[in-house]
CSV table of C-alpha atoms in Angstrom, one decimal:
chain,number,residue,atom,x,y,z
E,1,UNK,CA,127.0,131.7,98.2
E,2,UNK,CA,130.6,131.2,97.0
E,3,UNK,CA,133.2,133.9,96.8
E,4,UNK,CA,132.6,134.4,93.0
E,5,UNK,CA,128.8,134.7,93.4
E,6,UNK,CA,129.2,137.2,96.3
E,7,UNK,CA,131.5,139.3,94.2
E,8,UNK,CA,129.1,139.1,91.2
E,9,UNK,CA,126.1,140.1,93.4
E,10,UNK,CA,128.1,143.0,94.8
E,11,UNK,CA,129.2,144.1,91.3
E,12,UNK,CA,125.6,143.9,90.0
E,13,UNK,CA,124.2,145.9,92.9
E,14,UNK,CA,126.6,148.7,92.2
E,15,UNK,CA,126.5,148.4,88.4
E,16,UNK,CA,123.1,150.2,88.3
E,17,UNK,CA,123.8,152.8,90.9
E,18,UNK,CA,124.0,156.2,89.4
E,19,UNK,CA,125.8,159.3,90.6
E,20,UNK,CA,124.1,162.7,90.3
E,21,UNK,CA,125.3,166.2,90.7
E,22,UNK,CA,122.8,167.9,93.0
E,23,UNK,CA,122.0,171.6,92.5
E,24,UNK,CA,119.4,174.0,93.7
E,25,UNK,CA,116.9,176.2,91.9
E,26,UNK,CA,114.3,178.2,93.8
E,27,UNK,CA,114.6,176.3,97.0
E,28,UNK,CA,114.2,172.9,95.3
E,29,UNK,CA,116.8,170.3,94.7
E,30,UNK,CA,117.5,169.0,91.2
E,31,UNK,CA,120.1,166.5,90.0
E,32,UNK,CA,121.8,165.7,86.7
E,33,UNK,CA,123.7,162.6,85.7
E,34,UNK,CA,127.3,163.3,86.8
E,35,UNK,CA,128.6,161.7,83.6
E,36,UNK,CA,127.1,164.6,81.6
E,37,UNK,CA,128.9,167.2,83.8
E,38,UNK,CA,132.2,168.6,82.4
E,39,UNK,CA,132.9,171.2,85.0
E,40,UNK,CA,131.4,173.7,87.5
E,41,UNK,CA,132.3,177.3,87.3
E,42,UNK,CA,131.4,180.5,89.1
E,43,UNK,CA,129.0,182.7,87.1
E,44,UNK,CA,130.8,185.3,85.1
E,45,UNK,CA,129.3,187.9,82.8
E,46,UNK,CA,128.4,186.6,79.4
E,47,UNK,CA,128.2,188.2,76.0
E,48,UNK,CA,124.5,188.8,75.2
E,49,UNK,CA,123.2,187.6,71.8
E,50,UNK,CA,120.6,189.8,70.1
E,51,UNK,CA,117.2,188.2,69.6
E,52,UNK,CA,118.1,185.1,71.6
E,53,UNK,CA,115.4,183.5,73.7
E,54,UNK,CA,115.3,184.9,77.2
E,55,UNK,CA,116.6,181.6,78.8
E,56,UNK,CA,119.8,181.9,76.8
E,57,UNK,CA,121.8,184.4,78.8
E,58,UNK,CA,124.5,184.7,76.1
E,59,UNK,CA,127.7,183.0,75.4
E,60,UNK,CA,131.0,182.6,77.2
E,61,UNK,CA,134.5,181.7,76.1
E,62,UNK,CA,135.7,178.7,78.0
E,63,UNK,CA,139.3,178.1,77.0
E,64,UNK,CA,138.7,178.9,73.4
E,65,UNK,CA,135.3,177.1,73.1
E,66,UNK,CA,132.2,179.4,72.7
E,67,UNK,CA,129.6,178.0,75.1
E,68,UNK,CA,126.0,179.1,75.2
E,69,UNK,CA,124.8,179.8,78.7
E,70,UNK,CA,121.2,178.7,79.6
E,71,UNK,CA,119.5,180.0,82.8
E,72,UNK,CA,117.5,177.1,84.1
E,73,UNK,CA,115.5,179.4,86.4
E,74,UNK,CA,114.1,181.1,83.4
E,75,UNK,CA,113.8,177.8,81.5
E,76,UNK,CA,111.7,176.3,84.3
E,77,UNK,CA,109.7,179.5,84.7
E,78,UNK,CA,110.7,180.1,88.2
E,79,UNK,CA,110.8,183.5,89.9
E,80,UNK,CA,113.7,185.7,89.1
E,81,UNK,CA,116.6,185.9,91.5
E,82,UNK,CA,119.7,188.0,91.4
E,83,UNK,CA,122.9,186.2,90.8
E,84,UNK,CA,125.2,186.1,93.8
E,85,UNK,CA,128.4,184.4,94.9
E,86,UNK,CA,126.6,181.1,95.1
E,87,UNK,CA,125.4,181.2,91.5
E,88,UNK,CA,127.3,178.7,89.4
E,89,UNK,CA,127.4,177.5,85.9
E,90,UNK,CA,127.4,173.7,85.4
E,91,UNK,CA,129.1,173.0,82.1
E,92,UNK,CA,127.4,169.9,80.5
E,93,UNK,CA,127.7,167.9,77.3
E,94,UNK,CA,124.3,167.7,75.5
E,95,UNK,CA,124.4,165.7,72.3
E,96,UNK,CA,128.0,166.5,71.6
E,97,UNK,CA,127.5,170.1,72.4
E,98,UNK,CA,128.9,172.0,75.4
E,99,UNK,CA,126.3,174.1,77.2
E,100,UNK,CA,126.5,176.0,80.4
E,101,UNK,CA,123.5,176.0,82.7
E,102,UNK,CA,123.1,178.6,85.4
E,103,UNK,CA,121.8,177.4,88.7
E,104,UNK,CA,121.4,178.9,92.2
E,105,UNK,CA,124.1,176.6,93.7
E,106,UNK,CA,125.6,173.1,93.7
E,107,UNK,CA,125.4,171.1,96.9
E,108,UNK,CA,126.9,167.6,96.5
E,109,UNK,CA,127.1,164.4,94.5
E,110,UNK,CA,124.7,161.7,95.4
E,111,UNK,CA,124.7,158.0,94.5
E,112,UNK,CA,121.2,156.6,94.0
E,113,UNK,CA,120.3,152.9,93.8
E,114,UNK,CA,117.7,151.9,91.3
E,115,UNK,CA,115.1,151.4,94.0
E,116,UNK,CA,115.6,155.0,95.1
E,117,UNK,CA,114.6,156.4,91.7
E,118,UNK,CA,110.8,156.7,91.1
E,119,UNK,CA,109.2,157.5,87.8
E,120,UNK,CA,108.4,161.2,87.1
E,121,UNK,CA,104.8,162.1,87.6
E,122,UNK,CA,102.7,162.8,84.6
E,123,UNK,CA,100.9,166.1,84.3
E,124,UNK,CA,99.3,165.6,80.9
E,125,UNK,CA,99.7,168.1,78.1
E,126,UNK,CA,99.3,171.2,80.4
E,127,UNK,CA,102.8,170.9,81.6
E,128,UNK,CA,105.6,169.4,79.6
E,129,UNK,CA,107.9,167.3,81.8
E,130,UNK,CA,109.8,165.2,79.2
E,131,UNK,CA,113.0,166.5,80.7
E,132,UNK,CA,112.3,164.9,84.1
E,133,UNK,CA,113.8,161.4,84.3
E,134,UNK,CA,112.4,160.6,87.7
E,135,UNK,CA,112.4,161.5,91.3
E,136,UNK,CA,115.3,160.6,93.6
E,137,UNK,CA,113.8,159.4,96.9
E,138,UNK,CA,116.1,159.7,99.9
E,139,UNK,CA,115.1,159.5,103.5
E,140,UNK,CA,114.6,163.1,104.1
E,141,UNK,CA,115.2,164.6,100.6
E,142,UNK,CA,113.5,164.5,97.2
E,143,UNK,CA,115.6,165.2,94.2
E,144,UNK,CA,114.1,166.1,90.8
E,145,UNK,CA,116.2,164.2,88.3
E,146,UNK,CA,116.7,166.1,85.1
E,147,UNK,CA,117.4,164.4,81.8
E,148,UNK,CA,119.8,167.0,80.4
E,149,UNK,CA,119.6,165.5,76.9
E,150,UNK,CA,115.8,166.2,76.8
E,151,UNK,CA,116.0,169.5,78.6
E,152,UNK,CA,116.3,171.5,75.4
E,153,UNK,CA,114.0,170.6,72.6
E,154,UNK,CA,115.6,170.1,69.1
E,155,UNK,CA,114.4,173.6,68.1
E,156,UNK,CA,115.9,175.1,71.2
E,157,UNK,CA,119.2,173.2,70.6
E,158,UNK,CA,119.3,174.7,67.1
E,159,UNK,CA,119.1,178.2,68.8
E,160,UNK,CA,121.7,177.2,71.3
E,161,UNK,CA,123.9,176.0,68.4
E,162,UNK,CA,123.4,179.3,66.6
E,163,UNK,CA,124.2,181.2,69.7
E,164,UNK,CA,127.5,179.4,70.0
E,165,UNK,CA,128.5,180.2,66.4
């Protein structure tokens, strides 16, 4: 293999690697594409919105931008937990909208190679898992990869948009 070919192989092997922000919810590790993440903030009180779905905690003003705050624990139907100093808001861009998602904590950023990403299991119609993009398989860890674009259905995105108005 000549120098050009070796460089191309090296570039190809890293071209498909993806970085994910790893966060925890209910003792499990989830991850979102790092390119969707705008910033990570500590949880601060939000302004509640009347008649909003329970998973929308309210809205927050982030440097002049009104951002709806979605609690993933409620969205994923996990048990309630009180917010503490580890609770953070991951500010993400979903379809040109800025949304904050509340999680139990953020641990690290992981780079996964394509062979470390397995397809998400199918559970049939009893459990919608469209928002799962796969499972990150590491030596001693399993990451649930969340497709943040599909996390909120279009109807829910309309509610999020109304909440931000």
